[in-house]
Coordinates of N, CA and C in Angstrom, one line a residue:
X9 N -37.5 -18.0 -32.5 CA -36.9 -17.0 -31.6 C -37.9 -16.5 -30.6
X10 N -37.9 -16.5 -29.5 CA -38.1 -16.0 -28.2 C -38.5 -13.9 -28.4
X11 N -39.8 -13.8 -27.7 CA -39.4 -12.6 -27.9 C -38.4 -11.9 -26.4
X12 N -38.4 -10.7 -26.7 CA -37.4 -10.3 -25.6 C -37.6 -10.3 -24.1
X13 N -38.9 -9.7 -24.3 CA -39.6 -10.1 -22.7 C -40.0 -11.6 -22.1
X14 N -40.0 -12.5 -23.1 CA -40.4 -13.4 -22.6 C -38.7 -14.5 -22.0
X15 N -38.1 -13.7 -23.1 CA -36.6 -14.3 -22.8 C -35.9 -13.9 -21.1
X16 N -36.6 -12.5 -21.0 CA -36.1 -12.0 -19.8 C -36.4 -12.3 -18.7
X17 N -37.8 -12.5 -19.0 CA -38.6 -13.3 -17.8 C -38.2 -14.6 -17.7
X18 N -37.4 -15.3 -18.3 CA -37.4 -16.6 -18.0 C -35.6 -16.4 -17.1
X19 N -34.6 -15.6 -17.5 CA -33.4 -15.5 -17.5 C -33.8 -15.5 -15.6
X20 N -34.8 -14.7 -15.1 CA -35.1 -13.7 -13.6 C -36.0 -15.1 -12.9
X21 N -36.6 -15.9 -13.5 CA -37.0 -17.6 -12.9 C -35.8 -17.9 -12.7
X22 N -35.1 -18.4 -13.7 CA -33.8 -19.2 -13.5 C -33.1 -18.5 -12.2
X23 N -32.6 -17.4 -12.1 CA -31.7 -16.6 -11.1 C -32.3 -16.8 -10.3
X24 N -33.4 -16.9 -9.9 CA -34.5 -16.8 -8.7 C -34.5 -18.5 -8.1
X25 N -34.6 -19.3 -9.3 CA -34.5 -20.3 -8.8 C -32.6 -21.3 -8.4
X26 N -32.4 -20.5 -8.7 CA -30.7 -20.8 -8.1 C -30.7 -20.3 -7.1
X27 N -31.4 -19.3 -6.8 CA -31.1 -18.4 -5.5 C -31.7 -19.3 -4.2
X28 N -32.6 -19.9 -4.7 CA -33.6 -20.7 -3.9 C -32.4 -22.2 -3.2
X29 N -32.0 -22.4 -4.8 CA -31.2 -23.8 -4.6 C -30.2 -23.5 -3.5
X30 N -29.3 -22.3 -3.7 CA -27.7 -22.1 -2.7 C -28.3 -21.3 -1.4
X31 N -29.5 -21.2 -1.4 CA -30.0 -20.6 0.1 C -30.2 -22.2 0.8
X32 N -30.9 -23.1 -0.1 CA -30.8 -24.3 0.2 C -29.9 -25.3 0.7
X33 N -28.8 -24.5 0.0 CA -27.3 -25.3 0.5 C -26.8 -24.9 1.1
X34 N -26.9 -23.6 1.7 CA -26.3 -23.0 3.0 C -27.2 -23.5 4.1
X35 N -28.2 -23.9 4.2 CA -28.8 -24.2 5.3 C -28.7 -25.3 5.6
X36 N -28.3 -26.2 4.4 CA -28.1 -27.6 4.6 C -26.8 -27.8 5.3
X37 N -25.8 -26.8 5.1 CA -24.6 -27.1 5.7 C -24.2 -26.6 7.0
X38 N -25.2 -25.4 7.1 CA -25.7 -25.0 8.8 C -25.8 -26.1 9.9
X39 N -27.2 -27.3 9.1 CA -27.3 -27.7 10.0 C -26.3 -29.0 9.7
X40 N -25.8 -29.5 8.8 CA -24.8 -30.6 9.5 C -23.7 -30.7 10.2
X41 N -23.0 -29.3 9.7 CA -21.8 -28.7 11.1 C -22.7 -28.5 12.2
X42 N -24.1 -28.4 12.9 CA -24.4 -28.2 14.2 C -24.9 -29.5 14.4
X43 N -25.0 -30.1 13.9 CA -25.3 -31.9 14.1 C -24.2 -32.4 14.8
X44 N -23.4 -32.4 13.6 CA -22.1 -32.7 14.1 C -21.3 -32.5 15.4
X45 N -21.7 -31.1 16.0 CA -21.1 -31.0 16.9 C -21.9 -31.1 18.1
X46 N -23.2 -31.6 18.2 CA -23.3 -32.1 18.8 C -23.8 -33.6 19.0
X47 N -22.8 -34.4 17.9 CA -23.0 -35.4 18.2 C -22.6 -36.2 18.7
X48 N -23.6 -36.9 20.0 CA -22.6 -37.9 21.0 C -22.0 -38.6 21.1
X49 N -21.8 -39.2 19.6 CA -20.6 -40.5 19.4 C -19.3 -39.9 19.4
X50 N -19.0 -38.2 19.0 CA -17.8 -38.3 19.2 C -17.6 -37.4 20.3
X51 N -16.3 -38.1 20.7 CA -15.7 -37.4 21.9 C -15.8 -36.0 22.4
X52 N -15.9 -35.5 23.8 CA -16.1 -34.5 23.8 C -14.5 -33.5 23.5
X53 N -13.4 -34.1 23.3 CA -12.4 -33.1 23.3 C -12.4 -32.9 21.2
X54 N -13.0 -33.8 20.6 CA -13.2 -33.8 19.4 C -14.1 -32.4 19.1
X55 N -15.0 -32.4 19.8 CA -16.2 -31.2 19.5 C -15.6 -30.1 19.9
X56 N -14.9 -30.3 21.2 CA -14.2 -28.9 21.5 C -13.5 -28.3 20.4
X57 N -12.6 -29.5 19.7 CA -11.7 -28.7 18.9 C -12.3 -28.0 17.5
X58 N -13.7 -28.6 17.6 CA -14.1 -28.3 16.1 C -14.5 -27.2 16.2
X59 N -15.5 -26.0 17.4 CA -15.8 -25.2 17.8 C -15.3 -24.5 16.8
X60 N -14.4 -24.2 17.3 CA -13.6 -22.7 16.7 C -13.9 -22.9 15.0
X61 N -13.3 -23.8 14.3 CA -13.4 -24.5 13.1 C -15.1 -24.1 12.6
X62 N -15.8 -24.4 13.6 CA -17.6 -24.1 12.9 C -17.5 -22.9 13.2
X63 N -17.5 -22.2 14.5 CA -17.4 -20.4 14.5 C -16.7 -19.9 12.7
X64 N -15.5 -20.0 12.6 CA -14.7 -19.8 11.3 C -16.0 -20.2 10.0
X65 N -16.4 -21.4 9.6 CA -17.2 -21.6 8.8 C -18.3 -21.1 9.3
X66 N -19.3 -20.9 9.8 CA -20.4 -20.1 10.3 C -20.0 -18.8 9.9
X67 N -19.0 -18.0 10.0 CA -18.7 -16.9 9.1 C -19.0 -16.3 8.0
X68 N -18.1 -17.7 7.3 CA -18.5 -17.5 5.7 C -19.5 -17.7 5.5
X69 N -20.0 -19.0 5.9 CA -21.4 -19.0 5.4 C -22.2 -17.7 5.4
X70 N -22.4 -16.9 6.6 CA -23.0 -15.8 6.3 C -22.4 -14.6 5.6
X71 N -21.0 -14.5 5.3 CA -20.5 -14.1 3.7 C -21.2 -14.3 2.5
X72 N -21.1 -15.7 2.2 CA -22.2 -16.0 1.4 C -23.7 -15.7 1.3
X73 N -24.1 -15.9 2.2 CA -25.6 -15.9 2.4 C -26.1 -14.1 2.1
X74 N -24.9 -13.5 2.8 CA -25.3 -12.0 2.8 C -25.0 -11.5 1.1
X75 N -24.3 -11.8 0.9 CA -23.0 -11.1 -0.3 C -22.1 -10.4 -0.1
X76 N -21.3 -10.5 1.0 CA -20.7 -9.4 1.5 C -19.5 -10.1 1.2
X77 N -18.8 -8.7 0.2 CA -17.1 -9.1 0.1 C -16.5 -8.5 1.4
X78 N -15.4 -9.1 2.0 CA -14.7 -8.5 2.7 C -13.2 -7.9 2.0
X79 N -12.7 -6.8 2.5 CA -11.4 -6.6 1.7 C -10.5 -6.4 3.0
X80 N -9.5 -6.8 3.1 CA -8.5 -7.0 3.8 C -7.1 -6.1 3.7
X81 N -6.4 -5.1 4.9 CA -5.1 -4.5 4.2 C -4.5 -5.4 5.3
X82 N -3.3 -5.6 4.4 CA -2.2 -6.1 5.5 C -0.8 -5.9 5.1
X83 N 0.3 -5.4 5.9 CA 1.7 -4.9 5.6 C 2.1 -4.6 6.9
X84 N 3.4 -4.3 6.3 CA 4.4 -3.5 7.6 C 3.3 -2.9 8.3
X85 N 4.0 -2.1 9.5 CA 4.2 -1.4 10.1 C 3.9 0.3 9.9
X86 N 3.2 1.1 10.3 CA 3.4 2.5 9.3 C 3.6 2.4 8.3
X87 N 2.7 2.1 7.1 CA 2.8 1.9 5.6 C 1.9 2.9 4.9
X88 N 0.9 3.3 6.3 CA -0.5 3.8 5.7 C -1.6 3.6 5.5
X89 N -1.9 2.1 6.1 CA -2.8 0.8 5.1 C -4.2 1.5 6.3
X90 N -4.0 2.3 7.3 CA -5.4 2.7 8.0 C -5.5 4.0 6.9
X91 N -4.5 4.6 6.8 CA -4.7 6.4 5.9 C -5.6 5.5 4.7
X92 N -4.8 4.8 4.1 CA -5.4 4.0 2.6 C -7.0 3.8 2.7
X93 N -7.4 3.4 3.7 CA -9.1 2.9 3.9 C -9.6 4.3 4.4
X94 N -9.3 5.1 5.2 CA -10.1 6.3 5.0 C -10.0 6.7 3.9
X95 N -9.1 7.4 3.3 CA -9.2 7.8 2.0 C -9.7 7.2 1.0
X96 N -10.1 5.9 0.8 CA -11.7 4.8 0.1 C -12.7 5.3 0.8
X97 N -12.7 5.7 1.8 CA -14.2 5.9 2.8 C -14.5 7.5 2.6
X98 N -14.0 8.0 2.2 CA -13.9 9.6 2.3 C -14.0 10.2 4.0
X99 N -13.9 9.4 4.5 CA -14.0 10.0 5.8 C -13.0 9.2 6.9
X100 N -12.6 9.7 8.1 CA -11.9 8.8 8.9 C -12.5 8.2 9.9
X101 N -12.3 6.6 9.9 CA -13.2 5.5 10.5 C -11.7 4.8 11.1
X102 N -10.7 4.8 10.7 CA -9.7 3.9 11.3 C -8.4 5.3 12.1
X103 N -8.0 4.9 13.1 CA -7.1 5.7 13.8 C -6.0 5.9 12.9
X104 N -5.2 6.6 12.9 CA -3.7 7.0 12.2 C -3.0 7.8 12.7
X105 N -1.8 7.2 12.8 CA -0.6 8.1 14.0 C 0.2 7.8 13.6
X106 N 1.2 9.2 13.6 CA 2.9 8.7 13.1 C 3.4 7.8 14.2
X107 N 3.1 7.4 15.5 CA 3.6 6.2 16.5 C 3.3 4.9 15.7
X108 N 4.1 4.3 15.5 CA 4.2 2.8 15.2 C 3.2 2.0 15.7
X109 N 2.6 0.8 15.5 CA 1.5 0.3 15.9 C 0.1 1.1 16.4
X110 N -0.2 1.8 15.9 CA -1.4 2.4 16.2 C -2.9 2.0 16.0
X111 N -2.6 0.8 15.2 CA -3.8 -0.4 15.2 C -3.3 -1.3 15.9
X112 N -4.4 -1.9 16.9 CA -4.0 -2.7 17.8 C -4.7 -3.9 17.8
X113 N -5.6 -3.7 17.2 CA -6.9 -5.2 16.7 C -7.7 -5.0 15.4
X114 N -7.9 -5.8 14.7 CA -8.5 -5.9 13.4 C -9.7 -4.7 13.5
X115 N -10.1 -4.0 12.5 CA -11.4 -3.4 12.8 C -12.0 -3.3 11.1
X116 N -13.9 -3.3 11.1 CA -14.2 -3.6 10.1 C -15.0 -1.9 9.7
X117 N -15.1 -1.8 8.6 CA -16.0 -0.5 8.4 C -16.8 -1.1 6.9
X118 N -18.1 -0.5 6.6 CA -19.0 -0.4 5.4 C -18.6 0.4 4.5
X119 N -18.4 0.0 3.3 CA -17.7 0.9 2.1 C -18.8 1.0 1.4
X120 N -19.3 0.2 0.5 CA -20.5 0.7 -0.3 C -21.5 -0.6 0.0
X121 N -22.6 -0.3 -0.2 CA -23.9 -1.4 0.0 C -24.1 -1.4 -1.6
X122 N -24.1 -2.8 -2.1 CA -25.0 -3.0 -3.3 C -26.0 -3.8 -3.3
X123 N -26.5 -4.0 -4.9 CA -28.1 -4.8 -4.2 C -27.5 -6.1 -3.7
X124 N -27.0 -6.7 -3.9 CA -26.3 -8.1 -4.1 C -26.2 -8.1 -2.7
X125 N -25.6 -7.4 -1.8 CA -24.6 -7.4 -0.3 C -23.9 -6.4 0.0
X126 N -22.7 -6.6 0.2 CA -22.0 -5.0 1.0 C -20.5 -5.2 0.8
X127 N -19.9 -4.3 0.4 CA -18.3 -4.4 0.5 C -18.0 -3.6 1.6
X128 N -16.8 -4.2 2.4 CA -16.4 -4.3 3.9 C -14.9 -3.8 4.0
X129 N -14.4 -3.3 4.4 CA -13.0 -2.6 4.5 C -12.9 -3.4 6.0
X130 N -11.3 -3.9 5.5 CA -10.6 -4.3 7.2 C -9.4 -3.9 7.3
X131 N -9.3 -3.0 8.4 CA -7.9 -2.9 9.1 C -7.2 -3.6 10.1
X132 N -6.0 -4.0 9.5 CA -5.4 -4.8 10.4 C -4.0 -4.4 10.9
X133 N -3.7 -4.9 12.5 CA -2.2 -4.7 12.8 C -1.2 -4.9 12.3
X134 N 0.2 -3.7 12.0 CA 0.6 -4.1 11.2 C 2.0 -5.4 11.7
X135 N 2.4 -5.4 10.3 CA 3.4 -6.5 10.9 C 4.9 -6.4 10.9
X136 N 5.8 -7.1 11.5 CA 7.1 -6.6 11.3 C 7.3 -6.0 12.8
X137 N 6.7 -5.5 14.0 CA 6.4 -4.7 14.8 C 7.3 -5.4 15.7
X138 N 8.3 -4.2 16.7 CA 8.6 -5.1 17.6 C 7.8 -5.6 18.8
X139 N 8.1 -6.8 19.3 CA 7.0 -7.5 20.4 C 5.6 -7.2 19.5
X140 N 5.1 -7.5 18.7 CA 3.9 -7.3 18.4 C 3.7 -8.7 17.3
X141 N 4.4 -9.9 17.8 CA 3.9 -11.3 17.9 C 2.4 -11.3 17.6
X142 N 1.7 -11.2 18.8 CA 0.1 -11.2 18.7 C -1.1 -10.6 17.5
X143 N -0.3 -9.6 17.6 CA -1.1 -8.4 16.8 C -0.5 -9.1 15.2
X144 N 0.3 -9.9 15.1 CA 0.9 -10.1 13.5 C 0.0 -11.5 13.2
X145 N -0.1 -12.2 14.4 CA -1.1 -13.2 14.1 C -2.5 -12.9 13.7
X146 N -2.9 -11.9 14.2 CA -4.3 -11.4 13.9 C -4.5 -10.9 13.1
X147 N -3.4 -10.4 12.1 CA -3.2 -10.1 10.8 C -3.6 -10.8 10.3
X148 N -2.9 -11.8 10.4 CA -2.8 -13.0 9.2 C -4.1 -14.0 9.1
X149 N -4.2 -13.9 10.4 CA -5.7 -14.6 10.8 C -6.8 -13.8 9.8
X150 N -6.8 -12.4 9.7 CA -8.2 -11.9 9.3 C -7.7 -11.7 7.7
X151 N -6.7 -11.8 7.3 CA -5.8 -11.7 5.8 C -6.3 -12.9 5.9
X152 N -5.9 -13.6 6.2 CA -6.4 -15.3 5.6 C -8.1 -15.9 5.2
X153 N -8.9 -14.9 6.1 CA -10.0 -15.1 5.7 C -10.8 -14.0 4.8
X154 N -10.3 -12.9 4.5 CA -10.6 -12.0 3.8 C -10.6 -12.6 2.3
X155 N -11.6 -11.9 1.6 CA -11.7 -12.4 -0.2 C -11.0 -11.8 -0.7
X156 N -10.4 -10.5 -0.1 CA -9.0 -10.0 -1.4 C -8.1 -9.4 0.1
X157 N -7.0 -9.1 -0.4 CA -5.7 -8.7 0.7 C -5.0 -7.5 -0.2
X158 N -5.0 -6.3 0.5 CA -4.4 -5.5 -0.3 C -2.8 -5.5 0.5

């Protein structure tokens, strides 16, 4: 049997050395999506389209890289989902109005920092809105990339 410290010390190599490995692997994947895009065998309407596609992954990757959860609200219309994230924040960071649509584009705020990374509050437009097509896409868009959806 191992004593305890020597057990511990080995558990803080291992973590250290995974940490080494997936810092490894995010950089490996950095640079083959920027290889890729600029490489001149393929077409240039090909690279165009991928842009946006590596912007989106370049994202997460630095999700990952950082540790940063994102949390995402998304619903109707006037539900409260801006009132809901101040009242997590203890303070008001997102606008709130009895007028309908009062969020008009995604917005991010810092909830708590841990050692790991940061958990991220997002407010989003709500949906169901009349004429507010746009703003329902951008929902969905930052709900889709978000790690949890309230």
């Amino acid at each position: 049997m191992l004593p305890g410290w020597l057990w511990k010390s080995s558990e803080k190599n291992s973590d250290a050395g995974r940490r080494s490995q997936d810092e490894g692997h995010l950089h490996l994947a950095r640079e083959n999506l920027r290889e890729l895009l600029e490489d001149e065998r393929l077409p240039g309407s090909v690279r165009d389209s991928l842009k946006d596609d590596f912007t989106q992954v370049e994202a997460m990757l630095d999700k990952l890289e950082h540790g940063h959860l994102h949390i995402a609200v998304f619903g109707r219309v006037s539900v409260g989902k801006s009132a809901l994230l101040n009242a997590l924040l203890g303070e008001v960071r997102f606008a709130v109005s009895a007028l309908h649509g009062e969020t008009r584009h995604s917005e991010m705020a810092s909830w708590q920092e841990v050692e790991a990374g940061g958990v991220y509050l997002i407010d989003t437009p709500g949906i169901n809105e009349v004429s507010g097509e746009e703003r329902e896409r951008m929902a969905e868009d930052v709900a889709g990339r978000a790690d949890l959806v309230l």
